[in-house]
Structure formats: structure tokens, C-alpha cells
Amino acid sequence: MSEKSTLIHWFRKGLRTHDNPALFKIFEKSHADPQKYCIRPIFILDPSLLQWLRVGANRWRFLQRSLDDLNKQLMALNSRLYVVRGNPNNVFPRLFKEWQTELLTFEEDIEPFALKRDAEIKTMAREHKVEVETFWSHTVFNPYTVMQKNMGKAPLTYQKFLGIIEKMKAPEPLERPEKLKRNNVCKDGWEVEDEKCYDVPLLADLVKNMDELGEEKFPGGETEALKRLEASLSNVGWVTAFEKPNTAPNSLEPSTTVLSPYLKFGCLSSRLFHKKLSAILKANAKHSKPPVSLMGQLYWREFYYTAATGEPNFDRMIGNSVCMQIPWQTNDAHLEAWTYGRTGYPFIDAIMRQLRQEGWIHHLARHAVACFLTRGDLWISWEEGQKVFEELLLDQDWALNAGNWMWLSASAFFYQYFRVYSPVAFGKKTDPTGAYIRKYVPELAKYPAGAIYEPWKVALGDQRKYGCVIGTDYPHRIVNHDIVHKENIKRMSAAYKVNREVKTGKEDQEDGGGGKKRKRDTSAGGGNGPSGSKAKKKKK
DNA sequence: CTGAGCGTTGAAGCG
DNA sequence: TCGCTTCAACGCTCA
């Protein structure tokens, strides 16, 4: 008998044992020849990245819980999780050699950094004569297949996207791999020296500042994900009637499923979600439909993934073929006030504080704060907001984060920039008494329902009575929405005009390398002086 | 080339 | 409380 050789599955996203084709593969191969193989499901953690990755404490905790749970799931299958410290480029040559690796499997990803990394690892594997097999399982529909059915381009409207996928068949999710006959945990030379060298990191290893951890409302991991899926789908009436615009952004407990973090990390398979949801809809003729239905929500995720696959610069304005070029301005004080929930608009601040504490906010709450930061009030680039969400949102997923920011800033997909969310009126619709604000902006807790959305209107004497003086205990408004949102609509109009001109006048420019890509033309500025035009016309 | 119809989720005023 | 209109008027798609 020759020496054992190793089958590696590399976890990145997809932190689950159910419906995981790349993991399934190595188990399957091992079952076929149990004596021959050592199987090693690995996760690679680069400690040197902990500093500069834009990942907040709550998100690290979600990852840590997910890895811990994943390890338990794998142990139940007579394997374990090996968390390898280092970066993939340094780690893999070592593992290929030391473990006598025969096969490497992983789930494909479309993020540009991942594409580059994976290409390098594949090359490396080839050099070490290691076979590589990859699978698409992060979304229901493979974005490349969807593009293929749209003449090689990503569909850029939701309806078009729907039209394509409705003709496609969703892949059948896989079961968990069958349990290995006997314990298949192998030890290598490094483990002899340090038996804990592949253990799941502790929370303290990942989170530098424990004070930043909020209440753990959504614990990471596959076990929790499946529990949450069952709970979400158990109320059939709720599922079939679901319409996103009718769910409250500011309820004290989430009005939606909060499956998004589990989908992002892959603790939950989107294909399993799709299958179970499909079964419910099939059994209940009367149900809501995309885009507003629950299935519609899952399809939005698919939509953005596909759109992002078609554009490597999806997460920035410049060089992004789908993105309107808009002369945003910088304002560090305003950005900081927004980031930490100190804009002086209680509804906006409550949302930003919930985000920081809990790592999740309702989709419509994201709309409100995103509109406020960009085209609505502060006129700050959506890329700045994207960074803050990236750090704080448990469900932060590259394609979805960028896509939604472009949507809300009317930079792509959505263009009715004159529809502006009011930081005062919008929240009142679903929470007229302001209970949500009292919870997350407790300094305003004693303000009565009629005043809590606009505390600056309260007379000073009453402010004292309510124990919160505006300007002392809670900030003044950093901008006057009634004024700035109108100015910003005009700015948007001007910016759109410049984009239109660039687009139609584009044929004149000689464009060397026949690119469909818009050349980095602008900075177009559209005459935005630092002086916002004071001249307001009194129309009417 | 042109124009009508459409687009996940606006706000405010009206009856 | 709801449903309608107006506000001012966008880009994209498709016939």
C-alpha cells in the first residue's frame, strides 16, 4: 500500500456541510477508497490581515462562530476543520508537499481579488501536480450561465434578469456528505510540535477590542442558519403574503428573515432556501411575486451577483461601466457624523447605531441612511458608505453592497433621483411613536411621540424637561434636509446631463482599444463649485 | 431613430 | 386609513 494521499477542500465562503458540492466531492472520493485518502477540509486565516481588513468586531465574531460550528459539523462526519494560519500563496505549496495532496476543491467566487487569488492557486497546484476541481454554489444560478443566456452580458434590469432565470432550472441542492466509516483525522509534522495549530481561533484571537462587540442577536454558523430557515418558512401565511415594501424598517425586532448573513457566509445554501421556498409557493397558488416577494429577495441577490460578475470595478465609480459619474464631495465631519449616528436626525442616527451595535439593519433602513449620505442630503460618495457597511454589516457581500449603494445613490439601476427619502417622514409611517428611536438613541427617550423625529423644534424649556438639550446632549442637525435635498436634486440633474453628453458625444473621441468601457473621462464636475449655489429660485 | 411604458419600497396633499 | 394625484421628469427597453 502506498502512503496516504490527501484531498483538500478549501472553505472560503460556503461555511456549511449541506449542499456543498466541493466538500461533497472529497468525501465521495474518500468513500470510494477509504484506505487511500486523508481528507482535509481547511480554512485559511491570515493573522497579518486582521489589522487592515475592513471587518468589525461583530463580523469577526460571526465568522468565528461559523468556523466553530463548521468544525463540529465536520467532527460529526468523522472529520474536522483545519484552520491553517498564513496566506494562501505561502500556505498551499507547503500543504501540497507535506500532505502529498492529490486533489484540491473549492467553491468558485466572482470577486476580483478572489479571481486573482484562485488563478494563482490553480497555477501553483498545476506545478505541484495537484488536481483542482471547483464548483459554483454561492448563488442559485451561476452568473456566468445567466450572462451567457443574455448574449454574454449581465442583464442590468431586474425584469430582464427574471426573464432569463425563469427559463432556467435551479440546481438540486446536495445532501450532507455521508459520514466517514471511521475517524479520518490525520496528523502532520506541525501538529506533532503544536497539537493546536489547526484549531478554530478563539474570539480573542480575532477581536482586538471586545468593547466593540454588541449583543449577539444573530450567532453565526450552519446550525443556527438551518434553524432560522425553518423558523422563517414555518409560517406559510407570512411567507406567501410577504411583500418587502410593506415590512417595517424600524420595528424593534426584525420584520424580515435575517437570513442574509447566513447566505453571505454560506452557512445557508441559497439553493436549499430556493428549493424549500419553491415548494411552499407551489403548494399555495395565491402568493406574492417578485420583485417584492420573499423569492424576489433571493432573486435580488442573484441579480446583483450577476451584474457584479460583468464588471470588475463594480465597487467604485471610476472605471465602472454601469455607474453614473457624479461629482460627490468630501466632508470628513459630515461623514463621521453619519458613520457614528450623530447627524442630529434621530431616525438616521438610530439606524446607524443599530447597525454598529447589532450588525444588521432592515433593507429600507439602509435605503434611508444611504440616500441621506449621498444624493439626499450629504452629497458624499456612495463608496464611503460602502466602506462603513463593509465593516459593520454581518451580511456584507461585495456584489450586493456595491450594487445597493449604486441603486440608492441613483448611480446605477435606479434613476429617479427626485424621489428622496425624508429623514423625518419616512420612519413615522411604520413607527409613529418613535419607539425605535428611543431604543437606539436613548438620550431622546423622554421626548414625546410628536417631537422625537424633530427634536430641534422643541422649545428649550421642554428640551430641558425631557433631559436632552439639542446641541449639548444630542447634536444639532448637520444639514437642513428641506433645503439641501432640493439643491441636491438639481445637482443630480446636472450630473446626469454631463453623463448624457459624455455618452452621446463619445463617438467623436478616438478610443484606441475598441473598448465598450467608458474611458475615464470626467471628473466632469459639472460645475460644482464648493459654493453650493445659494440662489434658490422661488418657484411656484 | 423615436416615443411610450416601465421601474421592489418618495413625499405631500387631498378626498 | 387608504388610495389617488401631483410634484417634476430620470434612464432603459422594446416595438
Coordinates of C-alpha atoms (C1' of nucleotides) in Angstrom, one line a residue:
Chain A
M1 CA 0.0 0.0 0.0
S2 CA 1.3 3.3 -0.9
E3 CA 1.3 6.2 1.5
K4 CA -2.0 8.0 2.1
S5 CA -2.6 11.0 0.0
T6 CA -4.7 14.0 0.8
L7 CA -7.9 15.5 -0.5
I8 CA -8.2 19.2 0.4
H9 CA -11.4 21.1 0.4
W10 CA -10.8 24.8 0.8
F11 CA -13.5 26.7 2.7
R12 CA -13.8 30.5 2.0
K13 CA -17.4 31.4 1.8
G14 CA -19.8 28.4 1.8
L15 CA -19.2 27.6 5.5
R16 CA -21.5 24.6 5.6
T17 CA -21.7 20.9 5.2
H18 CA -25.1 20.8 3.5
D19 CA -25.3 21.4 -0.2
N20 CA -21.6 21.9 -0.6
P21 CA -20.5 20.3 -3.8
A22 CA -16.8 20.9 -3.4
L23 CA -16.8 19.4 0.1
F24 CA -19.1 16.6 -1.1
K25 CA -16.5 15.8 -3.7
I26 CA -13.7 14.9 -1.4
F27 CA -16.0 12.9 0.9
E28 CA -17.3 11.0 -2.1
K29 CA -13.8 10.2 -3.3
S30 CA -12.8 9.1 0.1
H31 CA -15.8 6.8 0.4
A32 CA -14.8 5.1 -2.8
D33 CA -11.4 4.2 -1.5
P34 CA -11.4 4.7 2.3
Q35 CA -7.9 3.3 2.9
K36 CA -6.2 5.6 0.5
Y37 CA -7.2 9.1 1.5
C38 CA -6.9 11.5 4.2
I39 CA -9.4 14.3 3.8
R40 CA -8.7 17.7 5.0
P41 CA -11.3 20.5 5.0
I42 CA -9.3 23.7 5.5
F43 CA -10.0 27.3 6.2
I44 CA -7.1 29.7 5.7
L45 CA -6.7 32.6 8.1
D46 CA -4.1 35.2 7.6
P47 CA -3.3 36.8 11.0
S48 CA -1.5 39.6 9.3
L49 CA -4.7 40.7 7.6
L50 CA -6.6 41.2 10.9
Q51 CA -5.4 44.7 11.0
W52 CA -6.3 46.1 7.7
L53 CA -9.3 44.1 6.6
R54 CA -12.5 46.2 6.9
V55 CA -14.1 43.8 9.3
G56 CA -15.7 45.0 12.5
A57 CA -15.8 43.0 15.8
N58 CA -19.3 41.7 15.2
R59 CA -18.4 40.4 11.8
W60 CA -15.3 38.6 13.2
R61 CA -17.5 37.1 15.8
F62 CA -19.9 35.8 13.2
L63 CA -17.0 34.2 11.3
Q64 CA -15.6 32.7 14.5
R65 CA -18.9 31.2 15.5
S66 CA -19.4 29.9 11.9
L67 CA -16.0 28.2 11.9
D68 CA -16.6 26.7 15.3
D69 CA -19.9 25.3 14.2
L70 CA -18.4 24.0 11.0
N71 CA -15.8 22.2 12.9
K72 CA -18.5 20.5 15.0
Q73 CA -20.4 19.5 11.9
L74 CA -17.3 18.0 10.3
M75 CA -16.4 16.2 13.5
A76 CA -19.9 14.6 13.4
L77 CA -18.8 13.3 10.0
N78 CA -15.6 11.8 11.4
S79 CA -13.5 14.6 10.1
R80 CA -12.6 18.1 11.4
L81 CA -11.9 21.6 10.3
Y82 CA -8.2 22.5 9.8
V83 CA -7.7 26.3 10.2
V84 CA -4.4 27.0 8.6
R85 CA -2.6 30.2 9.5
G86 CA -0.9 32.2 6.8
N87 CA -1.8 33.4 3.3
P88 CA -2.9 31.1 0.5
N89 CA 0.2 31.8 -1.6
N90 CA 2.5 30.7 1.2
V91 CA 0.3 28.0 2.7
F92 CA -0.5 25.9 -0.3
P93 CA 2.9 24.9 -1.5
R94 CA 3.6 23.6 2.0
L95 CA 0.3 21.7 2.2
F96 CA 0.7 20.3 -1.3
K97 CA 4.0 18.8 -0.4
E98 CA 3.7 17.9 3.2
W99 CA 0.3 16.4 2.8
Q100 CA 1.0 14.7 -0.5
T101 CA -2.1 16.3 -1.9
E102 CA -3.9 14.7 -4.8
L103 CA -6.9 16.9 -5.2
L104 CA -8.0 20.4 -4.2
T105 CA -11.6 21.5 -4.3
F106 CA -13.3 24.8 -3.6
E107 CA -16.3 26.9 -4.3
E108 CA -15.9 29.5 -7.1
D109 CA -16.2 33.2 -6.4
I110 CA -16.5 36.2 -8.6
E111 CA -14.9 38.9 -6.5
P112 CA -11.9 40.3 -8.4
F113 CA -9.5 39.7 -5.5
A114 CA -10.8 36.1 -5.3
L115 CA -10.5 35.5 -9.0
K116 CA -6.9 36.6 -8.9
R117 CA -6.1 34.6 -5.8
D118 CA -7.8 31.5 -7.2
A119 CA -6.0 31.7 -10.5
E120 CA -2.7 31.9 -8.7
I121 CA -3.5 28.9 -6.5
K122 CA -4.6 26.9 -9.6
T123 CA -1.3 27.6 -11.3
M124 CA 0.5 26.6 -8.1
A125 CA -1.5 23.4 -7.9
R126 CA -0.6 22.5 -11.5
E127 CA 3.1 23.0 -10.7
H128 CA 2.7 20.5 -7.8
K129 CA 0.7 18.1 -9.9
V130 CA -2.4 18.6 -7.8
E131 CA -5.7 18.3 -9.5
V132 CA -8.2 21.1 -8.9
E133 CA -12.0 20.9 -9.1
T134 CA -14.2 23.9 -8.5
F135 CA -18.0 24.3 -8.2
W136 CA -20.5 27.1 -8.3
S137 CA -22.7 27.1 -5.2
H138 CA -22.8 30.5 -3.7
T139 CA -25.9 31.5 -5.6
V140 CA -28.8 29.5 -7.1
F141 CA -27.9 30.4 -10.7
N142 CA -24.4 30.5 -12.0
P143 CA -23.8 34.2 -13.0
Y144 CA -21.7 33.2 -16.0
T145 CA -24.6 31.0 -17.3
V146 CA -27.0 33.8 -16.9
M147 CA -24.7 36.1 -18.8
Q148 CA -24.3 33.5 -21.5
K149 CA -28.1 33.4 -22.0
N150 CA -28.0 37.2 -22.3
M151 CA -25.5 37.4 -25.2
G152 CA -22.6 37.4 -22.8
K153 CA -23.6 40.4 -20.9
A154 CA -25.1 40.8 -17.4
P155 CA -28.7 41.8 -17.5
L156 CA -28.9 45.2 -15.9
T157 CA -32.6 45.4 -15.1
Y158 CA -34.4 43.1 -12.7
Q159 CA -37.2 42.3 -15.1
K160 CA -34.7 41.2 -17.7
F161 CA -32.9 39.1 -15.2
L162 CA -36.2 37.5 -14.2
G163 CA -37.0 36.7 -17.8
I164 CA -33.7 34.8 -18.1
I165 CA -33.7 32.8 -14.9
E166 CA -37.4 31.8 -15.2
K167 CA -36.4 29.7 -18.1
M168 CA -33.5 28.1 -16.2
K169 CA -33.8 25.1 -13.9
A170 CA -32.5 25.7 -10.4
P171 CA -29.9 23.0 -9.4
E172 CA -30.9 20.4 -6.9
P173 CA -29.2 21.0 -3.6
L174 CA -27.0 18.2 -2.3
E175 CA -27.4 16.5 1.0
R176 CA -24.6 16.5 3.6
P177 CA -21.9 14.1 2.7
E178 CA -22.2 10.6 4.2
K179 CA -20.4 10.1 7.5
L180 CA -16.9 8.6 7.1
K181 CA -16.7 5.0 8.2
R182 CA -14.0 5.7 10.7
N183 CA -12.2 8.7 12.1
N184 CA -10.3 10.3 9.4
V185 CA -8.4 12.9 11.3
C186 CA -4.8 12.9 10.3
K187 CA -1.8 14.4 12.0
D188 CA 1.1 16.0 10.3
G189 CA 4.6 17.1 11.4
W190 CA 3.5 20.6 12.5
E191 CA 0.8 19.1 14.7
V192 CA 3.3 16.9 16.4
E193 CA 5.0 20.1 17.5
D194 CA 1.9 22.0 18.2
E195 CA -1.3 20.0 18.5
K196 CA -3.5 23.0 18.5
C197 CA -2.0 24.5 15.3
Y198 CA -5.1 23.9 13.2
D199 CA -7.7 24.7 15.9
V200 CA -10.5 27.1 15.3
P201 CA -9.4 30.6 16.5
L202 CA -10.8 31.9 19.7
L203 CA -12.9 35.0 19.7
A204 CA -10.0 36.8 21.4
D205 CA -7.7 35.9 18.6
L206 CA -9.9 37.8 16.1
V207 CA -11.4 40.6 18.0
K208 CA -8.9 43.2 19.2
N209 CA -11.3 45.3 21.1
M210 CA -14.0 43.3 22.9
D211 CA -15.8 46.6 23.8
E212 CA -16.9 46.8 20.2
L213 CA -19.0 43.6 20.4
G214 CA -22.7 44.2 20.7
E215 CA -25.4 41.8 21.7
E216 CA -25.1 38.6 19.7
K217 CA -28.6 38.6 18.1
F218 CA -27.6 36.6 15.1
P219 CA -25.0 33.9 16.0
G220 CA -23.0 32.6 13.1
G221 CA -23.0 29.0 11.9
E222 CA -24.7 26.4 9.9
T223 CA -26.7 25.0 12.8
E224 CA -28.2 28.4 13.5
A225 CA -28.8 29.1 9.8
L226 CA -30.9 26.0 9.3
K227 CA -32.8 26.7 12.4
R228 CA -33.5 30.2 11.2
L229 CA -34.5 28.9 7.8
E230 CA -37.1 26.5 9.3
A231 CA -38.4 29.2 11.6
S232 CA -38.7 31.7 8.8
L233 CA -40.6 29.3 6.5
S234 CA -42.8 27.7 9.2
N235 CA -45.4 30.5 8.9
V236 CA -46.7 29.7 5.5
G237 CA -49.2 32.6 5.5
W238 CA -46.5 35.1 6.3
V239 CA -44.2 33.6 3.6
T240 CA -46.8 33.7 0.9
A241 CA -48.0 37.2 1.7
F242 CA -44.6 38.7 2.1
E243 CA -44.0 42.0 0.4
K244 CA -40.8 43.7 1.2
P245 CA -42.1 47.3 0.9
N246 CA -44.7 46.5 3.5
T247 CA -42.3 45.4 6.1
A248 CA -41.1 47.9 8.7
P249 CA -37.6 49.2 8.7
N250 CA -37.8 50.3 12.3
S251 CA -39.5 47.6 14.2
L252 CA -37.8 46.6 17.5
E253 CA -37.4 43.0 16.3
P254 CA -36.6 42.3 12.6
S255 CA -39.6 42.3 10.3
T256 CA -37.8 40.1 7.8
T257 CA -36.0 36.8 8.0
V258 CA -32.4 38.0 8.6
L259 CA -31.1 35.0 6.6
S260 CA -28.8 37.4 4.8
P261 CA -25.7 37.0 7.0
Y262 CA -26.0 33.2 6.7
L263 CA -26.3 33.4 3.0
K264 CA -23.3 35.7 2.7
F265 CA -21.0 33.3 4.7
G266 CA -22.7 30.4 3.1
C267 CA -23.8 28.9 6.4
L268 CA -27.1 28.5 4.5
S269 CA -27.2 27.3 0.9
S270 CA -29.2 29.7 -1.3
R271 CA -30.2 26.7 -3.3
L272 CA -31.7 25.0 -0.3
F273 CA -33.6 28.2 0.6
H274 CA -34.8 28.4 -3.0
K275 CA -36.0 24.8 -3.1
K276 CA -37.9 25.0 0.2
L277 CA -39.5 28.3 -0.7
S278 CA -40.4 27.0 -4.2
A279 CA -42.2 24.0 -2.6
I280 CA -44.2 26.4 -0.4
L281 CA -45.2 28.6 -3.3
K282 CA -46.1 25.6 -5.4
A283 CA -48.5 24.4 -2.7
N284 CA -50.1 27.8 -2.3
A285 CA -51.4 29.2 -5.6
K286 CA -52.0 32.6 -4.1
H287 CA -48.8 34.2 -3.1
S288 CA -46.8 37.4 -3.7
K289 CA -44.4 37.7 -6.6
P290 CA -41.0 39.1 -7.4
P291 CA -39.7 41.7 -7.0
V292 CA -41.4 42.3 -3.7
S293 CA -41.9 38.7 -2.6
L294 CA -39.6 36.6 -0.4
M295 CA -38.4 34.8 -3.5
G296 CA -38.0 38.2 -5.1
Q297 CA -35.5 39.0 -2.3
L298 CA -33.4 35.9 -3.1
Y299 CA -33.5 36.9 -6.8
W300 CA -32.2 40.4 -6.0
R301 CA -29.2 38.7 -4.6
E302 CA -28.8 36.7 -7.8
F303 CA -29.3 39.8 -9.8
Y304 CA -26.5 41.8 -8.1
Y305 CA -24.2 38.8 -8.2
T306 CA -24.6 38.6 -12.0
A307 CA -24.3 42.3 -12.5
A308 CA -21.1 42.3 -10.5
T309 CA -19.7 39.4 -12.4
G310 CA -19.8 41.5 -15.5
E311 CA -17.9 44.5 -14.1
P312 CA -14.7 44.1 -12.2
N313 CA -14.8 47.7 -11.0
F314 CA -18.3 47.2 -9.6
D315 CA -17.3 48.6 -6.2
R316 CA -16.1 52.0 -7.4
M317 CA -17.4 54.8 -9.5
I318 CA -14.4 55.5 -11.8
G319 CA -13.9 52.9 -14.5
N320 CA -17.2 51.3 -13.7
S321 CA -19.2 50.8 -16.9
V322 CA -22.6 50.7 -15.2
C323 CA -22.1 53.6 -12.8
M324 CA -23.2 57.2 -13.3
Q325 CA -20.2 59.6 -12.8
I326 CA -21.3 62.1 -10.2
P327 CA -19.1 64.8 -8.6
W328 CA -19.5 63.8 -5.0
Q329 CA -17.7 66.0 -2.5
T330 CA -15.8 65.1 0.6
N331 CA -16.7 66.3 4.1
D332 CA -15.0 64.4 6.9
A333 CA -17.1 66.0 9.6
H334 CA -20.3 65.0 7.9
L335 CA -19.1 61.6 7.1
E336 CA -18.1 61.0 10.6
A337 CA -21.4 62.2 12.0
W338 CA -23.2 59.9 9.7
T339 CA -20.9 56.9 10.5
Y340 CA -21.4 57.2 14.2
G341 CA -25.0 58.2 14.3
R342 CA -24.6 61.9 15.2
T343 CA -26.3 63.7 12.3
G344 CA -28.9 65.2 14.5
Y345 CA -31.7 63.4 12.7
P346 CA -32.9 60.8 15.2
F347 CA -34.2 58.3 12.6
I348 CA -30.9 58.3 10.7
D349 CA -28.9 58.1 13.9
A350 CA -30.9 55.3 15.4
I351 CA -30.3 53.2 12.2
M352 CA -26.6 53.9 12.2
R353 CA -26.3 53.0 15.9
Q354 CA -28.3 49.8 15.4
L355 CA -26.0 48.9 12.6
R356 CA -22.9 49.4 14.7
Q357 CA -24.4 47.5 17.7
E358 CA -26.1 44.6 16.1
G359 CA -24.6 44.3 12.6
W360 CA -27.9 44.2 10.8
I361 CA -30.5 46.8 9.8
H362 CA -33.6 46.4 7.7
H363 CA -33.3 46.9 4.0
L364 CA -35.4 50.0 3.9
A365 CA -33.4 51.4 6.8
R366 CA -30.4 51.0 4.6
H367 CA -32.3 53.0 1.9
A368 CA -32.9 55.8 4.3
V369 CA -29.3 56.2 5.5
A370 CA -27.8 55.6 2.1
C371 CA -30.0 58.2 0.5
F372 CA -29.1 60.6 3.3
L373 CA -25.4 60.1 2.8
T374 CA -25.4 60.5 -0.9
R375 CA -27.9 62.2 -3.2
G376 CA -30.4 63.1 -0.5
D377 CA -28.5 65.2 2.0
L378 CA -24.8 65.0 2.5
W379 CA -23.6 64.6 -1.2
I380 CA -20.9 62.2 -0.1
S381 CA -19.8 59.4 -2.4
W382 CA -21.5 56.1 -2.0
E383 CA -18.1 54.5 -1.9
E384 CA -17.6 56.0 1.6
G385 CA -20.9 54.5 2.8
Q386 CA -20.0 51.2 1.2
K387 CA -16.8 51.1 3.4
V388 CA -18.8 51.6 6.6
F389 CA -21.3 48.9 5.6
E390 CA -18.5 46.6 4.7
E391 CA -17.1 46.9 8.2
L392 CA -20.3 46.7 10.2
L393 CA -22.8 44.6 8.3
L394 CA -22.8 40.9 9.1
D395 CA -24.3 40.2 5.7
Q396 CA -21.8 42.4 3.8
D397 CA -21.3 40.7 0.4
W398 CA -19.2 42.5 -2.2
A399 CA -21.7 42.4 -5.1
L400 CA -24.7 43.2 -3.0
N401 CA -23.2 46.0 -1.0
A402 CA -21.9 47.8 -4.1
G403 CA -25.0 47.2 -6.1
N404 CA -27.3 48.5 -3.5
W405 CA -25.2 51.6 -2.9
M406 CA -25.3 52.4 -6.6
W407 CA -29.0 51.9 -6.6
L408 CA -29.7 54.2 -3.6
S409 CA -27.3 56.9 -4.9
A410 CA -29.1 56.7 -8.3
S411 CA -25.7 55.8 -9.8
A412 CA -27.0 52.6 -11.5
F413 CA -30.2 50.5 -11.8
F414 CA -32.4 53.2 -10.3
Y415 CA -32.6 56.7 -11.8
Q416 CA -35.5 58.6 -10.2
Y417 CA -33.3 60.8 -8.2
F418 CA -36.1 63.2 -7.4
R419 CA -37.5 60.6 -5.1
V420 CA -35.8 61.4 -1.9
Y421 CA -36.4 59.8 1.4
S422 CA -37.2 62.2 4.2
P423 CA -35.2 61.5 7.3
V424 CA -38.2 62.7 9.3
A425 CA -41.3 61.4 7.5
F426 CA -40.2 58.0 6.3
G427 CA -39.8 56.4 9.7
K428 CA -43.0 57.9 11.0
K429 CA -45.1 55.7 8.7
T430 CA -44.2 52.5 10.4
D431 CA -43.2 53.8 13.9
P432 CA -45.3 56.9 14.6
T433 CA -44.5 56.9 18.3
G434 CA -40.7 56.6 17.8
A435 CA -40.1 53.5 19.9
Y436 CA -37.3 52.5 17.7
I437 CA -35.5 55.9 18.2
R438 CA -36.0 55.6 22.0
K439 CA -34.2 52.3 21.9
Y440 CA -31.2 53.3 19.8
V441 CA -30.9 57.0 20.7
P442 CA -31.7 56.7 24.4
E443 CA -30.8 60.3 25.1
L444 CA -34.0 61.2 23.4
A445 CA -36.1 58.6 25.3
K446 CA -38.2 61.1 27.1
Y447 CA -39.2 63.1 24.0
P448 CA -42.9 62.6 23.2
A449 CA -44.1 60.9 20.0
G450 CA -45.0 64.2 18.4
A451 CA -41.5 65.6 18.8
I452 CA -39.0 62.8 18.7
Y453 CA -38.4 62.8 15.0
E454 CA -37.7 66.6 15.0
P455 CA -36.3 67.4 18.4
W456 CA -34.8 70.7 17.2
K457 CA -38.3 72.1 17.0
V458 CA -38.9 71.6 20.7
A459 CA -38.7 74.8 22.9
L460 CA -35.6 74.9 25.0
G461 CA -37.6 74.7 28.2
D462 CA -39.2 71.5 27.1
Q463 CA -35.8 70.1 25.9
R464 CA -34.6 70.6 29.5
K465 CA -37.7 69.0 30.8
Y466 CA -37.1 65.9 28.6
G467 CA -33.5 65.8 29.8
C468 CA -31.8 66.3 26.5
V469 CA -30.8 69.7 25.2
I470 CA -30.2 69.8 21.5
G471 CA -26.6 71.0 20.8
T472 CA -25.5 69.8 24.2
D473 CA -26.8 66.3 24.9
Y474 CA -27.7 65.5 21.3
P475 CA -26.3 67.2 18.2
H476 CA -27.9 69.9 16.1
R477 CA -28.9 68.8 12.6
I478 CA -25.8 68.8 10.5
V479 CA -27.8 69.9 7.4
N480 CA -31.3 71.2 6.8
H481 CA -32.9 68.4 4.8
D482 CA -35.7 70.7 3.4
I483 CA -33.1 72.9 1.8
V484 CA -30.3 70.6 0.8
H485 CA -32.4 67.8 -0.7
K486 CA -33.7 70.3 -3.2
E487 CA -30.3 71.6 -4.1
N488 CA -29.1 68.0 -4.5
I489 CA -31.8 67.2 -6.9
K490 CA -30.5 70.0 -9.1
R491 CA -27.0 68.7 -8.7
M492 CA -28.1 65.2 -9.8
S493 CA -29.9 66.7 -12.8
A494 CA -26.7 68.5 -13.8
A495 CA -24.6 65.4 -13.2
Y496 CA -26.9 63.3 -15.3
K497 CA -26.7 65.8 -18.1
V498 CA -22.9 65.6 -18.2
N499 CA -23.1 61.8 -18.3
R500 CA -25.6 62.0 -21.1
E501 CA -23.3 64.3 -23.1
V502 CA -20.3 62.1 -22.5
K503 CA -22.2 59.1 -23.7
T504 CA -23.7 60.6 -26.8
G505 CA -20.6 62.6 -27.7
K506 CA -18.4 59.6 -27.1
E507 CA -18.2 58.6 -30.8
D508 CA -16.1 61.7 -31.6
Q509 CA -13.3 60.7 -29.3
E510 CA -10.9 58.3 -30.8
D511 CA -10.9 55.4 -28.4
G512 CA -7.8 53.4 -29.0
G513 CA -8.6 49.9 -27.8
G514 CA -12.1 49.4 -29.1
G515 CA -13.4 49.1 -25.6
K516 CA -17.0 49.2 -24.6
K517 CA -15.7 50.6 -21.5
R518 CA -16.3 54.3 -20.9
K519 CA -12.9 55.9 -20.8
R520 CA -12.2 57.7 -17.5
D521 CA -13.5 60.9 -19.0
T522 CA -14.9 63.1 -16.4
S523 CA -14.2 64.5 -13.1
A524 CA -16.8 66.0 -15.2
G525 CA -17.6 68.1 -12.3
G526 CA -20.5 69.7 -14.0
G527 CA -19.5 73.0 -12.4
N528 CA -19.7 72.1 -8.8
G529 CA -18.0 74.8 -7.0
P530 CA -17.5 74.4 -3.3
S531 CA -20.1 77.1 -3.0
G532 CA -23.4 75.4 -3.2
S533 CA -25.5 77.8 -5.3
K534 CA -27.2 80.0 -2.8
A535 CA -29.5 81.3 -5.4
K536 CA -32.7 79.4 -4.8
K537 CA -35.4 80.1 -7.1
K538 CA -38.7 80.6 -5.5
K539 CA -40.8 78.6 -7.8
K540 CA -44.5 78.3 -7.6
Chain B
dC1 C1' -34.5 56.8 -34.8
dT2 C1' -38.5 57.7 -31.7
dG3 C1' -41.6 57.5 -28.2
dA4 C1' -44.5 55.1 -25.0
dG5 C1' -44.2 52.4 -21.0
dC6 C1' -42.0 50.9 -17.2
dG7 C1' -39.3 50.8 -12.9
dT8 C1' -39.1 46.5 -5.5
dT9 C1' -40.4 50.2 -1.5
dG10 C1' -40.9 59.1 -2.1
dA11 C1' -43.5 63.0 -0.1
dA12 C1' -47.3 65.7 0.4
dG13 C1' -51.9 66.9 -0.2
dC14 C1' -56.5 65.7 -1.0
dG15 C1' -61.0 63.4 -0.5
Chain C
dT1 C1' -56.7 54.6 7.0
dC2 C1' -56.4 54.3 2.3
dG3 C1' -55.9 55.4 -2.5
dC4 C1' -55.3 58.7 -5.7
dT5 C1' -52.8 62.8 -7.9
dT6 C1' -49.2 65.8 -8.3
dC7 C1' -44.6 67.1 -8.0
dA8 C1' -41.0 67.2 -11.9
dA9 C1' -39.3 64.3 -15.1
dC10 C1' -34.8 60.1 -14.7
dG11 C1' -32.7 56.1 -18.0
dC12 C1' -33.6 51.8 -20.1
dT13 C1' -36.1 48.7 -23.1
dC14 C1' -38.5 47.5 -26.9
dA15 C1' -41.7 47.9 -30.5

